[in-house]
Amino acid sequence: SIKTIKAREIIDSRGNPTVEVDVTLASGLMSRAACPSGASTGIHEAVERRDGGARFSGKGVIGAVTSVNNEIAKALAGMNAADQKAIDEKMIALDGTENKGKLGANAILTVSMAVARVHAAADGVSLFKSLASGPYSLPVPCMNIMNGGAHANWQGSDFQEYMIAPVGAPDFPHAMQWGCEVYQSLKSVLKKKGLSTGVGDEGGFAPQVPSNSEPVSLIITAIEEAGYVPGKDICVVLDPASSEFFKDGVYTLKTEKRSLSSGEMADYYRDLTTTFPIISIEDGLAEDDWAGWTELTKAIGSKVQLVGDDLFVTNTVRISRGIKEKAANAVLIKLNQIGTVTETIDAVRMAQKEGWGAMISHRSGETCDSFIADLSVALATGQIKTGAPCRGERVEKYNQLLRIGEELGSSAVYAGKSAFRTSM
Ligand code: PGA
Ligand code: ZN
């Protein structure tokens, strides 16, 4: 049973405070988890509680830490760590708000993750095995090798993420190898063109580019120069994160000096997916543009995976509306958008039951916690995005997947293209 829960403030990959939690069992066994943090957060996400005031420009998490050390620790003391659902429900009830704003989703989630981990440790099994009973699969690593939008150092592209998905690799280690080779190849391509090779928040390159399609062209060149076939070996995955450039019904592409309606954005994506081997587009439209999403899905959803991130915020209420309105065909899954491990798993299962894709995701602000690697294998989502193969907090998740693959040995299944809702 749970003996003590101790939280502290630590620093994330962007130099902002975040919550870390140690859960100790009566047996003396201790496990630890840390909370990630987004930059282009959806307005419907669970609340990340910050202190405000002058300290850390208002971003301190002393309040959330104190809630863990007092209310939450007291409420969970003596509970069985195996009972994840009861523990998560207890915290939800203790918070009492719709969006976990009282205690903070950062307080609740970090405890929830640490509990899952200490339960696995008590059972003497790896986290992924403890989270679900299988079947397991190793996900396609969608590596974000060019960063724009809110994740870049300056206004490079309007679109936030340009990822490569080594869908044709025979197994996960080869997928990593191919992805890393393309990353190095892209660096050379950029250097040759005199473009910056400085990196953004997720480890991808962030040069100034003249259009939102230029990064895709550069990536295709990099794939070819690394000796792979675009569309067969390696496909492209986009996250425009369009809520960031949507206002009053208009999508403004500053890089291209253009303003488009939802319908024109759909045409834009149709052209892009005709020209390039793009298998997945996330947040192609904004978080409350439901009608636009339904139109977009009707237009290209049979060919391309359309992933709702800000649209669904890992929330089953919003996902079920999306299913009803045929507003997408896949969900992005971020633990801290909803705030407990139990609710996160519910969101994945809802998507899978519908035959939708589910992509497990990091946040742009991260720590070296690799929980999401285990989660993706446990739920066999077949897809994960956790940045470029660059920056320790990104690479740690990929390295954890390499370790899990080793543990699974010859029974390791690499998801490949079948994980994506695409006809390409
Ligand atoms: P965020 O970005 O973590 O900054 O919200 C990730 C995403 O939009 O997928
Ligand atoms: Zn996104």
mmCIF file of C-alpha atoms and ligand atoms in Angstrom, residues 40 151 160-161 163 202 238-242 282-283 307-310 332 334 337 361-363 385, ligand 2:
data_model
loop_
_atom_site.group_PDB
_atom_site.id
_atom_site.type_symbol
_atom_site.label_atom_id
_atom_site.label_comp_id
_atom_site.label_asym_id
_atom_site.label_seq_id
_atom_site.Cartn_x
_atom_site.Cartn_y
_atom_site.Cartn_z
ATOM 1 C CA SER A 40 0.579 25.474 -28.050
ATOM 2 C CA HIS A 151 8.183 25.791 -31.129
ATOM 3 C CA GLN A 160 4.509 23.763 -36.119
ATOM 4 C CA GLU A 161 5.805 20.246 -36.847
ATOM 5 C CA MET A 163 7.820 14.724 -38.912
ATOM 6 C CA GLU A 202 11.499 19.522 -29.934
ATOM 7 C CA LEU A 238 2.448 17.154 -40.299
ATOM 8 C CA ASP A 239 1.170 19.011 -37.279
ATOM 9 C CA PRO A 240 0.267 22.520 -38.457
ATOM 10 C CA ALA A 241 -1.208 23.190 -34.957
ATOM 11 C CA SER A 242 -3.582 25.515 -36.743
ATOM 12 C CA GLU A 282 -2.742 16.748 -37.030
ATOM 13 C CA ASP A 283 -4.735 19.848 -36.118
ATOM 14 C CA VAL A 307 -5.541 13.629 -36.056
ATOM 15 C CA GLY A 308 -7.334 15.790 -33.507
ATOM 16 C CA ASP A 309 -5.043 17.213 -30.836
ATOM 17 C CA ASP A 310 -6.381 20.577 -29.595
ATOM 18 C CA LEU A 332 -3.552 12.578 -30.395
ATOM 19 C CA LYS A 334 -1.326 13.486 -24.227
ATOM 20 C CA GLN A 337 -4.338 17.155 -21.463
ATOM 21 C CA SER A 361 2.562 12.259 -27.773
ATOM 22 C CA HIS A 362 5.094 14.125 -25.666
ATOM 23 C CA ARG A 363 4.756 17.878 -24.999
ATOM 24 C CA LYS A 385 5.656 11.365 -31.595
HETATM 25 ZN ZN ZN B 2 -0.465 19.098 -31.989
#
